[in-house]
Structure formats: C-alpha cells, structure tokens
Coordinates of C-alpha atoms and ligand atoms in Angstrom, one line a residue:
M868 CA 0.0 0.0 0.0
I869 CA 1.2 3.5 -0.8
E870 CA 2.1 5.7 2.1
L871 CA 0.7 9.2 1.7
K872 CA 3.4 11.1 3.6
N873 CA 2.8 14.6 4.8
H874 CA 5.0 17.4 3.6
S875 CA 5.5 19.9 6.4
Q876 CA 8.4 22.3 7.2
G877 CA 10.0 21.5 3.9
R878 CA 10.3 17.7 4.5
W879 CA 8.3 14.6 3.8
R880 CA 7.1 13.1 7.1
P881 CA 5.8 9.6 7.6
V882 CA 2.2 8.6 8.2
S883 CA 1.5 8.7 11.9
G884 CA -1.3 7.7 14.3
R885 CA -4.0 5.2 13.3
P886 CA -3.8 5.3 9.5
A887 CA -7.0 5.7 7.4
V888 CA -7.0 3.3 4.4
L889 CA -8.0 4.6 1.0
A890 CA -9.7 1.8 -1.0
D891 CA -10.8 1.0 -4.6
P892 CA -14.5 1.6 -4.4
V893 CA -15.3 -1.1 -7.0
L894 CA -12.9 -3.9 -5.9
G895 CA -12.6 -3.0 -2.3
T896 CA -8.9 -3.4 -2.3
G897 CA -6.7 -1.1 -0.1
L898 CA -4.7 1.4 -2.1
A899 CA -3.0 3.8 0.3
H900 CA -2.9 4.9 3.8
A901 CA -2.9 8.3 5.4
G902 CA -2.5 9.8 8.8
A903 CA -0.9 13.0 10.3
A904 CA -1.3 12.6 14.0
D905 CA 2.4 13.5 14.7
I906 CA 2.4 16.6 12.5
D907 CA 3.0 19.8 14.5
M908 CA 0.5 22.1 12.8
A909 CA 1.7 25.2 14.5
A910 CA 5.2 24.5 13.2
C911 CA 3.8 23.7 9.8
Y912 CA 1.9 27.0 9.5
A913 CA 4.8 29.0 11.0
W914 CA 7.2 27.6 8.4
A915 CA 4.7 28.5 5.6
R916 CA 4.1 32.0 7.0
E917 CA 7.8 32.7 7.7
R918 CA 9.5 31.0 4.7
G919 CA 6.9 30.6 2.0
G920 CA 5.0 33.8 2.4
P921 CA 8.0 36.3 2.1
A922 CA 9.5 34.3 -0.8
L923 CA 6.2 34.4 -2.7
R924 CA 5.5 38.0 -1.9
A925 CA 9.0 39.0 -3.1
L926 CA 7.7 38.1 -6.6
R927 CA 5.3 40.1 -8.7
Y928 CA 2.1 38.9 -10.1
P929 CA 3.4 38.0 -13.6
Q930 CA 6.4 36.1 -12.0
R931 CA 4.0 34.1 -9.8
A932 CA 1.9 33.5 -12.9
E933 CA 5.0 32.0 -14.5
L934 CA 5.2 29.5 -11.6
L935 CA 1.6 28.5 -12.2
D936 CA 2.4 27.9 -15.9
R937 CA 5.3 25.7 -14.9
I938 CA 3.1 23.7 -12.5
A939 CA 0.5 23.2 -15.2
R940 CA 3.2 21.9 -17.6
T941 CA 4.6 19.6 -15.0
L942 CA 1.2 18.1 -14.2
Q943 CA 0.4 17.8 -17.9
R944 CA 3.4 15.5 -18.2
H945 CA 1.9 13.1 -15.6
R946 CA -1.7 13.3 -16.9
D947 CA -2.0 9.5 -17.7
K948 CA -0.9 8.6 -14.2
Y949 CA -3.6 10.9 -12.7
F950 CA -6.2 9.1 -14.8
E951 CA -5.0 5.8 -13.5
I952 CA -5.2 7.0 -9.9
S953 CA -8.7 8.4 -10.5
L954 CA -9.9 5.1 -12.0
Q955 CA -8.6 3.1 -9.0
N956 CA -9.4 5.5 -6.1
S957 CA -12.5 7.4 -7.4
G958 CA -13.9 4.6 -9.5
T959 CA -14.5 7.0 -12.5
V960 CA -14.6 6.3 -16.2
K961 CA -12.1 8.3 -18.3
N962 CA -14.6 11.0 -19.3
D963 CA -15.4 11.6 -15.7
S964 CA -11.8 11.6 -14.5
A965 CA -11.2 14.3 -17.3
V966 CA -13.7 16.6 -15.6
D967 CA -11.5 16.6 -12.5
V968 CA -8.0 16.2 -14.0
D969 CA -8.4 18.3 -17.2
G970 CA -10.6 20.7 -15.3
A971 CA -7.6 21.3 -12.9
L972 CA -5.1 21.8 -15.8
Y973 CA -7.5 24.2 -17.6
T974 CA -8.0 26.2 -14.4
L975 CA -4.3 26.4 -13.7
G976 CA -3.7 27.5 -17.3
H977 CA -6.4 30.1 -17.0
Y978 CA -4.9 31.7 -13.9
A979 CA -1.4 31.5 -15.4
R980 CA -2.6 33.6 -18.4
L981 CA -4.7 35.9 -16.2
G982 CA -1.7 36.5 -13.9
A983 CA 0.6 37.3 -16.8
G984 CA -1.6 40.2 -17.6
L985 CA -1.8 41.6 -14.0
P986 CA 0.3 44.6 -13.0
D987 CA 4.0 44.0 -12.6
A988 CA 3.6 44.9 -9.0
H989 CA 3.4 43.7 -5.4
H990 CA -0.2 44.9 -4.8
L991 CA -3.3 45.7 -6.8
P992 CA -5.3 49.0 -6.9
D993 CA -9.0 48.6 -6.1
G994 CA -10.9 51.3 -8.0
A995 CA -9.7 54.9 -8.6
P996 CA -8.6 57.5 -6.1
E997 CA -11.5 59.6 -4.6
A998 CA -11.0 63.1 -3.3
L999 CA -11.6 63.5 0.4
S1000 CA -10.9 67.3 0.6
R1001 CA -12.2 70.3 -1.2
D1002 CA -8.9 71.2 -2.7
G1003 CA -8.5 67.6 -3.9
A1004 CA -5.0 67.2 -2.4
F1005 CA -6.1 64.6 0.2
A1006 CA -7.7 61.5 -1.3
S1007 CA -8.4 57.8 -0.7
Q1008 CA -7.2 54.9 -2.7
H1009 CA -8.2 51.3 -1.9
V1010 CA -5.5 48.7 -2.4
L1011 CA -5.5 44.9 -2.2
V1012 CA -2.3 43.5 -0.7
P1013 CA -1.5 39.8 -0.4
S1014 CA -2.5 38.3 3.0
R1015 CA 0.5 37.7 5.2
G1016 CA -1.1 34.5 6.7
V1017 CA -1.2 31.0 5.4
A1018 CA -4.1 29.6 3.3
L1019 CA -5.5 26.2 4.6
L1020 CA -7.2 24.5 1.7
I1021 CA -9.7 21.8 2.9
N1022 CA -11.2 19.9 0.0
A1023 CA -14.1 17.5 -0.6
F1024 CA -13.7 14.0 -1.9
N1025 CA -15.3 14.5 -5.3
F1026 CA -12.7 16.7 -7.0
P1027 CA -9.2 15.7 -5.7
A1028 CA -7.5 17.4 -8.6
W1029 CA -9.7 20.4 -9.7
G1030 CA -10.7 21.1 -6.0
L1031 CA -7.0 21.5 -5.2
W1032 CA -6.0 23.7 -8.1
E1033 CA -9.1 25.9 -8.2
K1034 CA -8.1 27.1 -4.8
A1035 CA -4.3 26.8 -5.0
A1036 CA -3.9 28.7 -8.3
P1037 CA -5.5 32.0 -7.0
A1038 CA -3.8 31.6 -3.6
L1039 CA -0.3 31.2 -5.1
L1040 CA -0.9 33.9 -7.7
S1041 CA -1.8 36.2 -4.8
G1042 CA 1.5 35.4 -3.1
V1043 CA 0.0 33.3 -0.2
P1044 CA 1.6 30.0 0.9
I1045 CA -0.8 27.0 1.0
V1046 CA -1.3 24.0 3.3
V1047 CA -3.4 21.4 1.5
K1048 CA -5.7 19.1 3.5
P1049 CA -7.5 16.8 1.0
A1050 CA -10.5 14.7 1.8
T1051 CA -9.1 11.4 3.0
A1052 CA -11.2 9.0 0.8
T1053 CA -9.6 10.3 -2.4
A1054 CA -6.4 12.0 -1.1
W1055 CA -4.1 9.9 -3.3
L1056 CA -4.5 12.0 -6.4
T1057 CA -4.1 15.3 -4.6
H1058 CA -1.0 13.9 -2.9
E1059 CA 0.5 12.7 -6.1
M1060 CA 0.0 16.1 -7.8
V1061 CA 1.5 17.9 -4.8
A1062 CA 4.4 15.5 -4.8
D1063 CA 5.1 16.0 -8.5
V1064 CA 5.2 19.8 -8.0
I1065 CA 7.5 19.5 -5.0
E1066 CA 9.7 17.1 -6.9
A1067 CA 9.9 19.6 -9.8
D1068 CA 11.2 22.2 -7.4
I1069 CA 9.0 25.0 -8.8
L1070 CA 7.9 26.8 -5.8
P1071 CA 9.9 28.4 -3.0
P1072 CA 10.3 26.4 0.2
G1073 CA 7.3 26.7 2.5
A1074 CA 4.9 27.7 -0.3
L1075 CA 3.3 24.3 -0.6
S1076 CA 2.6 21.8 2.2
I1077 CA 0.2 18.9 2.5
V1078 CA -1.3 17.0 5.4
C1079 CA -3.4 13.9 4.8
G1080 CA -5.9 12.5 7.2
R1081 CA -7.0 14.5 10.3
P1082 CA -4.0 16.2 12.1
E1083 CA -4.5 17.4 15.6
G1084 CA -4.8 21.2 15.8
L1085 CA -5.6 21.7 12.1
L1086 CA -7.7 24.8 13.0
D1087 CA -6.4 25.4 16.6
A1088 CA -3.0 26.4 15.2
L1089 CA -4.3 29.0 12.8
E1090 CA -3.8 32.7 13.4
P1091 CA -6.1 35.7 12.9
L1092 CA -4.7 36.7 9.5
D1093 CA -4.9 33.2 8.0
T1094 CA -7.5 32.0 5.5
V1095 CA -9.4 28.7 5.4
S1096 CA -10.9 27.8 2.0
F1097 CA -13.3 25.0 2.6
T1098 CA -15.4 22.7 0.3
G1099 CA -17.6 20.1 1.8
S1100 CA -20.8 19.5 3.6
A1101 CA -22.9 22.2 5.3
D1102 CA -22.5 20.4 8.6
T1103 CA -18.7 20.5 8.5
A1104 CA -18.8 24.2 7.4
A1105 CA -21.0 24.9 10.4
A1106 CA -18.4 23.2 12.7
L1107 CA -15.6 25.3 11.2
R1108 CA -17.5 28.5 11.4
G1109 CA -18.0 27.9 15.2
H1110 CA -14.3 27.2 15.8
P1111 CA -12.7 29.9 18.0
R1112 CA -9.9 30.8 15.5
I1113 CA -12.7 31.7 13.1
A1114 CA -15.6 32.7 15.3
R1115 CA -13.5 34.7 17.8
D1116 CA -10.1 35.5 16.3
G1117 CA -11.2 36.5 12.8
A1118 CA -9.4 34.0 10.6
R1119 CA -11.2 34.2 7.3
L1120 CA -13.4 31.3 6.1
N1121 CA -14.7 30.7 2.6
A1122 CA -17.2 27.9 2.5
E1123 CA -18.6 26.0 -0.5
T1124 CA -21.2 23.5 0.7
D1125 CA -24.1 21.5 -0.5
S1126 CA -26.7 22.7 -2.9
V1127 CA -30.0 21.5 -4.2
N1128 CA -29.6 22.9 -7.7
S1129 CA -32.4 23.2 -10.3
A1130 CA -33.0 23.1 -14.0
I1131 CA -36.0 25.0 -15.2
L1132 CA -37.8 24.5 -18.5
G1133 CA -39.5 27.7 -19.7
P1134 CA -43.3 27.8 -19.7
D1135 CA -43.6 28.2 -23.5
A1136 CA -40.6 26.0 -24.3
G1137 CA -40.7 24.1 -27.6
E1138 CA -39.1 20.9 -28.7
A1139 CA -35.6 22.4 -29.1
A1140 CA -35.5 23.6 -25.4
I1141 CA -37.1 20.4 -24.2
G1142 CA -34.4 18.3 -25.9
L1143 CA -31.7 20.4 -24.4
L1144 CA -33.1 20.1 -20.9
V1145 CA -33.4 16.3 -21.2
R1146 CA -29.9 15.9 -22.5
E1147 CA -28.4 18.1 -19.8
T1148 CA -30.4 16.4 -17.0
V1149 CA -29.1 13.0 -18.0
R1150 CA -25.6 14.3 -18.3
E1151 CA -25.7 16.0 -14.9
M1152 CA -27.2 12.9 -13.2
T1153 CA -24.6 10.6 -14.5
V1154 CA -21.3 12.5 -14.9
K1155 CA -19.1 11.5 -11.9
S1156 CA -22.1 9.5 -10.8
G1157 CA -23.9 12.7 -9.8
Q1158 CA -21.1 13.5 -7.3
K1159 CA -20.9 17.2 -8.3
C1160 CA -22.0 19.9 -5.9
T1161 CA -23.4 21.7 -8.9
A1162 CA -25.3 18.7 -10.3
I1163 CA -29.0 19.1 -11.2
R1164 CA -31.1 17.8 -8.3
R1165 CA -34.5 19.2 -9.2
I1166 CA -36.0 19.5 -12.7
L1167 CA -38.8 22.0 -12.9
V1168 CA -41.2 21.6 -15.9
P1169 CA -44.6 22.9 -16.8
Q1170 CA -47.3 20.6 -15.6
A1171 CA -48.4 19.7 -19.1
H1172 CA -44.9 18.3 -19.9
Y1173 CA -44.4 16.3 -16.7
D1174 CA -45.3 12.8 -17.9
A1175 CA -43.6 13.1 -21.3
I1176 CA -40.3 14.6 -20.0
G1177 CA -40.2 12.0 -17.2
A1178 CA -40.5 9.3 -19.8
R1179 CA -37.8 10.8 -22.0
I1180 CA -35.3 11.2 -19.2
A1181 CA -36.0 7.6 -18.0
E1182 CA -35.5 6.3 -21.5
K1183 CA -32.1 7.9 -21.8
L1184 CA -31.0 6.8 -18.3
G1185 CA -32.0 3.3 -19.2
R1186 CA -29.3 3.2 -21.9
I1187 CA -26.4 4.0 -19.5
A1188 CA -24.4 1.1 -18.5
V1189 CA -23.3 1.3 -14.9
G1190 CA -20.4 -0.5 -13.3
D1191 CA -16.7 -1.1 -13.1
P1192 CA -14.9 1.7 -15.0
R1193 CA -12.3 -0.8 -16.3
D1194 CA -15.1 -2.3 -18.5
P1195 CA -15.0 -0.4 -21.8
G1196 CA -18.8 -0.8 -22.2
V1197 CA -19.5 1.1 -18.9
R1198 CA -20.5 4.7 -19.1
M1199 CA -21.0 5.5 -15.5
G1200 CA -18.6 4.3 -12.9
S1201 CA -18.8 4.1 -9.1
L1202 CA -19.3 6.4 -6.2
V1203 CA -16.1 7.2 -4.4
S1204 CA -16.5 4.8 -1.5
R1205 CA -18.8 2.3 0.2
T1206 CA -19.6 4.9 2.8
Q1207 CA -20.9 7.2 0.1
R1208 CA -22.9 4.4 -1.4
D1209 CA -24.6 3.8 1.9
A1210 CA -25.3 7.5 2.3
V1211 CA -26.7 7.7 -1.2
E1212 CA -28.9 4.7 -0.7
A1213 CA -30.2 6.2 2.5
G1214 CA -31.0 9.4 0.6
I1215 CA -32.8 7.4 -2.0
R1216 CA -34.9 5.7 0.7
Q1217 CA -35.7 9.1 2.2
L1218 CA -36.9 10.6 -1.1
A1219 CA -38.9 7.5 -1.9
Q1220 CA -41.1 8.3 1.1
S1221 CA -42.4 11.4 -0.5
C1222 CA -41.9 10.9 -4.2
D1223 CA -42.8 8.5 -7.0
V1224 CA -40.1 6.5 -8.7
L1225 CA -40.1 7.4 -12.4
F1226 CA -36.9 5.4 -13.1
D1227 CA -34.8 3.0 -11.1
G1228 CA -31.7 1.8 -12.9
A1229 CA -31.1 -0.9 -10.3
R1230 CA -34.4 -2.6 -11.4
R1231 CA -33.8 -2.3 -15.1
S1232 CA -30.2 -3.3 -15.7
A1233 CA -27.9 -5.2 -13.4
V1234 CA -24.9 -3.1 -12.4
Q1235 CA -21.8 -4.5 -14.1
A1236 CA -19.6 -4.7 -11.0
P1237 CA -18.9 -6.9 -8.0
P1238 CA -21.9 -7.1 -5.7
D1239 CA -20.3 -5.1 -2.8
S1240 CA -19.0 -2.4 -5.1
A1241 CA -19.9 1.3 -4.5
C1242 CA -21.7 1.5 -7.9
V1243 CA -25.2 2.9 -7.7
A1244 CA -27.5 3.1 -10.7
P1245 CA -29.4 6.4 -11.4
V1246 CA -32.8 7.0 -9.9
L1247 CA -35.3 9.6 -11.2
F1248 CA -38.0 10.6 -8.7
G1249 CA -41.1 12.7 -9.4
T1250 CA -43.6 14.5 -7.2
R1251 CA -46.9 16.0 -8.4
D1252 CA -47.1 17.9 -5.1
P1253 CA -43.9 19.9 -4.8
D1254 CA -45.5 22.4 -2.4
G1255 CA -46.5 19.6 0.0
H1256 CA -43.1 17.9 0.0
P1257 CA -40.4 20.2 1.4
D1258 CA -37.9 17.3 1.5
V1259 CA -37.3 17.4 -2.3
H1260 CA -36.1 21.0 -2.0
R1261 CA -33.8 20.3 1.0
T1262 CA -32.4 16.9 0.4
E1263 CA -29.1 16.7 -1.5
V1264 CA -28.5 13.0 -2.4
F1265 CA -24.9 13.2 -3.5
G1266 CA -25.2 10.6 -6.3
P1267 CA -27.1 9.9 -9.6
V1268 CA -30.4 11.1 -8.2
A1269 CA -32.8 13.9 -9.2
T1270 CA -36.5 14.7 -8.9
L1271 CA -38.8 15.9 -11.6
I1272 CA -41.2 18.6 -10.4
P1273 CA -44.2 20.1 -12.3
Y1274 CA -45.0 23.8 -11.9
R1275 CA -48.2 25.9 -12.5
D1276 CA -46.6 29.0 -14.0
A1277 CA -43.3 30.9 -14.2
A1278 CA -43.8 32.5 -10.8
H1279 CA -44.3 29.1 -9.3
A1280 CA -41.2 27.7 -11.0
L1281 CA -39.0 30.5 -9.7
D1282 CA -40.5 30.2 -6.2
L1283 CA -39.8 26.4 -6.2
A1284 CA -36.2 27.0 -7.3
R1285 CA -35.7 29.4 -4.4
R1286 CA -36.8 26.8 -1.9
G1287 CA -33.3 25.3 -2.2
M1288 CA -32.5 28.3 0.2
G1289 CA -29.5 29.4 -1.8
S1290 CA -27.9 27.3 -4.5
L1291 CA -24.8 27.1 -6.5
V1292 CA -26.5 27.1 -9.9
A1293 CA -29.8 27.1 -11.7
S1294 CA -30.1 26.5 -15.4
V1295 CA -33.0 27.7 -17.6
Y1296 CA -34.0 26.2 -21.0
A1297 CA -36.1 28.2 -23.4
E1298 CA -36.2 29.6 -26.9
D1299 CA -37.5 33.0 -25.8
P1300 CA -34.6 35.4 -24.8
G1301 CA -37.0 37.7 -23.0
F1302 CA -38.0 34.8 -20.6
L1303 CA -34.3 33.8 -20.2
A1304 CA -33.3 37.3 -19.2
E1305 CA -36.3 37.8 -16.8
A1306 CA -35.7 34.4 -15.1
A1307 CA -31.9 35.1 -14.8
A1308 CA -32.6 38.5 -13.1
R1309 CA -35.0 36.9 -10.6
L1310 CA -32.9 33.8 -9.9
A1311 CA -29.6 35.7 -9.4
E1312 CA -30.5 36.7 -5.8
S1313 CA -30.5 33.2 -4.6
H1314 CA -28.1 31.5 -7.0
G1315 CA -24.3 32.0 -7.4
R1316 CA -24.6 31.2 -11.1
V1317 CA -27.5 31.2 -13.6
H1318 CA -26.9 29.1 -16.8
L1319 CA -29.1 30.0 -19.7
V1320 CA -29.5 27.4 -22.5
S1321 CA -31.2 28.2 -25.8
P1322 CA -30.9 26.6 -29.2
E1323 CA -28.3 29.2 -30.2
V1324 CA -25.8 27.9 -27.7
A1325 CA -26.9 24.2 -27.9
E1326 CA -23.4 23.1 -28.9
S1327 CA -21.3 25.8 -27.3
H1328 CA -22.6 26.2 -23.7
T1329 CA -20.2 24.9 -21.1
G1330 CA -22.7 22.8 -19.1
H1331 CA -24.9 23.4 -16.1
G1332 CA -22.5 21.7 -13.7
N1333 CA -19.1 22.9 -14.9
A1334 CA -17.5 25.6 -12.7
M1335 CA -15.5 27.7 -15.2
P1336 CA -12.6 29.7 -13.9
Q1337 CA -14.0 32.8 -15.7
S1338 CA -17.3 32.7 -13.8
S1339 CA -17.8 33.0 -10.0
H1340 CA -18.4 29.7 -8.2
G1341 CA -20.3 29.6 -4.9
G1342 CA -23.8 30.4 -3.7
P1343 CA -25.6 32.2 -0.9
G1344 CA -27.4 30.7 2.1
R1345 CA -27.3 26.9 2.2
A1346 CA -24.6 26.8 -0.5
G1347 CA -22.2 28.2 2.1
G1348 CA -22.1 31.9 1.2
G1349 CA -18.7 31.6 -0.3
E1350 CA -17.2 32.8 -3.6
E1351 CA -14.4 31.2 -5.6
L1352 CA -13.0 31.6 -9.2
G1353 CA -14.6 34.4 -11.3
G1354 CA -11.3 35.4 -12.9
A1355 CA -9.4 38.0 -10.9
R1356 CA -12.2 38.1 -8.3
A1357 CA -10.8 34.9 -6.8
L1358 CA -7.7 36.8 -5.7
R1359 CA -9.7 38.9 -3.3
L1360 CA -10.0 36.0 -0.8
Y1361 CA -6.2 35.9 -0.5
H1362 CA -5.7 39.7 -0.3
R1363 CA -6.6 42.2 2.3
L1364 CA -8.3 45.4 1.3
S1365 CA -7.0 48.6 2.8
A1366 CA -8.1 52.3 2.2
I1367 CA -5.0 54.4 1.9
Q1368 CA -5.6 58.1 2.7
G1369 CA -3.1 60.8 1.9
W1370 CA -1.7 63.4 -0.4
T1371 CA -2.4 62.4 -4.1
G1372 CA 1.3 62.7 -4.8
A1373 CA 2.0 59.9 -2.3
L1374 CA -0.9 57.8 -3.6
A1375 CA 0.4 58.2 -7.1
R1376 CA 3.6 56.5 -6.0
M1377 CA 1.6 53.4 -5.0
A1378 CA 0.0 53.0 -8.5
P1379 CA 1.5 50.1 -10.5
A1380 CA 3.9 51.3 -13.2
Ligands
LIG1770 P1 -17.2 16.7 4.4 O1 -17.4 15.5 5.1 O2 -17.7 18.0 4.9 O3 -15.6 16.8 4.2 C1 -15.0 17.9 3.5 C2 -13.6 18.1 4.0 O4 -13.6 18.5 5.4 C3 -12.8 16.8 4.0 O5 -11.4 17.1 3.7 C4 -12.9 16.3 5.5 O6 -11.8 15.5 5.9 C5 -12.8 17.7 6.2 N1 -13.4 17.7 7.5 C6 -14.4 17.0 8.0 N2 -14.7 17.3 9.3 C7 -13.7 18.2 9.6 C8 -13.4 18.9 10.8 N3 -14.1 18.7 11.9 N4 -12.3 19.7 10.8 C9 -11.5 19.8 9.7 N5 -11.8 19.2 8.6 C10 -12.9 18.4 8.5 O7 -17.7 16.7 2.9 P2 -17.4 15.5 1.8 O8 -18.3 14.4 2.3 O9 -16.0 15.3 1.6 O10 -18.0 16.2 0.5 C11 -19.3 16.1 0.0 C12 -20.1 17.3 0.2 O11 -19.3 18.4 -0.3 C13 -21.4 17.4 -0.5 O12 -22.4 17.8 0.4 C14 -21.2 18.4 -1.6 O13 -22.4 19.1 -1.9 C15 -20.2 19.3 -1.0 N6 -19.4 19.9 -2.1 C16 -19.5 21.2 -2.4 C17 -18.8 21.8 -3.4 C18 -18.9 23.3 -3.7 O14 -18.1 23.8 -4.4 N7 -19.9 23.9 -3.2 C19 -17.9 21.0 -4.2 C20 -17.8 19.7 -3.9 C21 -18.6 19.1 -2.8 P3 -11.9 13.9 5.9 O15 -12.1 13.5 4.5 O16 -10.7 13.5 6.5 O17 -13.2 13.6 6.6

C-alpha cells in the first residue's frame, strides 16, 4: 500500500497515528494509507508563513503566474498517471476523470494567463482614487495587498484534482503560501500532484505543504490573518464557522457547501429547449455518478410536460451502462466509497417516502460490478405535489439522483427553485430570450450562477454543472455563502483590502507602473 506522507516544514514526514485506508470503491482493495497525528500544525503553519510567504511576496504577479504555468506543464506530463489513480481510487470512467484532471489543468492555465496580464507589482489597486478634501489634495485609494497569513485548503472527496488547483492557483498567484488538506477518501490523487510539483522544485520552500488525514490542531494552530478555504458539507462548514480561531479570532473562512440545484424549462418551451433540458439532465445525473456539488437535483417543468419529460429522461437513463470503470462498455462508474454508497442509498430511501419512482436503474439493468462495489444506478424521482413535500427542496442526495417537479406558471417555478434556500446554480431552458433574461434576473439573488440554455448555444454552452474559472463559483445561504473563481475576483480571498488616505502625490507612487 502506498504511504501518503505529509509534507511539512519542507520535509516529507511519515504517516502517523492510526492510519486511514483509501480503497478502490469497486474492488474493495486497499490502495494507500494516510495519517498525520504527529504533524505539529503550529510549526507547519509557522514555516509556511515565515518562509513561503515572504518568498512568494517578493515576486510580482506575472512572476508568480510563470510559476503556475510551470506547475501546469509539470502536471500535464503526468496526466496519464492521474487518470489511472482516478480510476482506482475514485472509480471513475475516463470522461469523468477528465472533468477533474483536465478541469484542474484548464483552471491552472487560466490563472497563469490571467496573472501574466496583471500589473508587474506587489499589490493591486481597487478602483480609482477619490478626493476627500475640497482642494483635492487629500484622497483615498483602496488597495489589495497579499494576505500575510497562510491559506489552509480543505477539500471535498469528489474533486481531488480540480478542487485542489481551483483554490491553489489564485492563492499562489496572490502570493499566499498554502497548506493542503485533501478529503481522506480520495487523497491519493491530490497527494500525487503535490508530490510531483515538489519534486519539480518549482515553488519556493514553504509555499506548498500537504497534510493527509486529520491532524491534531488543524484549526487550533491558525492565526487571525490566516484564511481557510473549505469545500464540503454544510455540517462541517458549520463546525468550522464555530471554531474559536474563526468565530473569535477572525481567521477568514470561505465555505462552498451542499446545494439542491435546479434546471427549469421555460413555460412556453418548444421541442428544441425540451431536448436540451433532457440531454443536460441526463448528463448531470450521470457525470461523476452525480457527485458534483453543482449537479441538477431538481428538474422543474410545466405541468403539461411532466409525464412526457419523465419518460424521455427515463428512456435515456435506461441506456447508460453502470459498473466497473475498467469495463469499456461502462459509461457511469462508481461512487467514491462504500460509505458514500450507503449515504446515497439512505438518501434514495428518504426521497422514496415522498416521491414517485419514475426510473430506477437498479431494477432495469444489473450493475456490471462486484456485488459489494460502490456502484449505484441512477434514480429519477417525481412528485406531483412539490408544495407539499419540502424534502425534495432540501435533500441533496450526492449521487445519480434527481427529482422531476411540475410547476403551474413561471412565478411558481422560480419560487420552487428558491426553496433550495440558496444554490450554486440554476439552469434555464427556453427559446425566448425575454424569458431567459427575466428568469436570470429573478434567480440571481438566490443562485451563485445562472446558466441560460437556448438553441443558439446548444453546442457551445459549457454545461450546467461545470464551474468555469472565468465565472464565479459559490452560492448564498445553504450553498455556504462563499465565492471562488470568477477570474481575478478569486484573488480577493487571498488579499486584504485597505483604504490608503493621503496626499495624491504619495498615492500616485503606489500605483502600479
Ligand atoms: P465533508 O465530510 O464535509 O468533508 C469535507 C472536508 O472537510 C474533508 O477534507 C474532510 O476531511 C474535512 N473535515 C471534515 N470534518 C472536519 C473537521 N471537523 N475539521 C476539519 N476538517 C474536516 O464533505 P465531503 O463528504 O468530503 O463532500 C461532500 C459534500 O461536499 C457534499 O455535500 C457536496 O455538496 C459538497 N461539495 C460542495 C462543493 C462546492 O463547491 N460547493 C464542491 C464539492 C462538494 P476527511 O475527508 O478526513 O473527513
């Protein structure tokens, strides 16, 4: 079994404590073990703050962008290895591994290009100077300066590659050293990528550390100017929010959590929009076996279309072979672990209490995998009474599961979408640009992203569930209230905003050349 050593204070340190075993979710075989009980987190963070921080901040934005470019090129060389690890540890077919691995490379490349175009400076202006005195001599200029603390990146199990680099790229570009804490179940891929970057000696000492498992004092050892960027469940986010370093000392927390996302078919939608909704729903339910925080969980359609659309989605789901990703005939692989399988099956049982089963893959086609594998076939639920069943708007079953919901009119559809109490994304399918624009304006207050699909973009839209680095990723309320990506906006999390007030001549000296 592979030992996922921890990299702290510039050295690889052995697994310690009672190790957690990472397993192949299809075959059940042990792959690697992880544990960081003996890691001194205070020393780990201090090394990062005192060695990595100053070395990164001595560089300017385009120079740090060059480091990201070298990281991307290094990882690109090992791409095949990452696909093999994904297959073994995440149980994903090649197309689904690509969402994670190629998504990571694309995001890194994007931030490398973006950073190359940033000012050749050590800080960034935020807006223009504003006069504070009648004679205009005394003014205010907001500036963003890199945080002096460390960034602790805590990731969920479903994106061991993309989840790492979508956080690490903006943090490193900002000049902030990172300590990576991957989700244990799939930590191998994150660990391998970090090890490849350390081996390539791209970053200054202290800029990149990794701890696998659950080290003691992960949060206790943080300081007020540190940042935690977290992705995972709402329950864990709530525990982190209440931790004294965050609740009392003011360490910054960005949280991306669960979300009961929706896809909405416009009230006057024709065949073209219906076809697009059906295709996207099936894709979202099955890509990565539905283990995407952005996946479609609720499909809202006009009452008149409920039966026909349910039948069309069911027909397409019935053609998807589920099972061992090593089998070339299989299109949808496994969930990441047997624990997740049990959680998803419990969620299916819960929704079955209030919903009708419109499609149950387990009944139609035998799953092509060993009986105890973590493979779960897709399930489409439906409810004719969405107002009477609050469960469907609150329950995120983190697998290939969604619920079809009929609505009376557009106002009802938007109201139902909002019952997710804050979501990462809603997509809207219609031919009428007026309806698309109106729905977007109304959904924006409770959705971090609104994805509009019309026939004009049938082949070019980037997908309901794909978080693109150009667009903000996050959502209000239940979705965690965090913000990631969105181009240069992502850098704000790793900078501090300060208002500099003074003589305009002095302020002018601060402007990037
Ligand atoms: P999780 O159980 O909350 O774990 C997330 C991460 O937090 C893991 O690294 C976990 O470590 C760590 N963790 C758990 N308890 C902790 C504690 N007390 N202190 C410090 N770290 C702690 O979530 P998950 O099961 O991995 O991920 C699935 C959930 O993530 C789903 O609900 C999904 O919606 C959400 N998600 C959201 C997004 C988004 O961008 N909004 C993206 C992906 C997933 P261990 O692995 O060692 O337990």
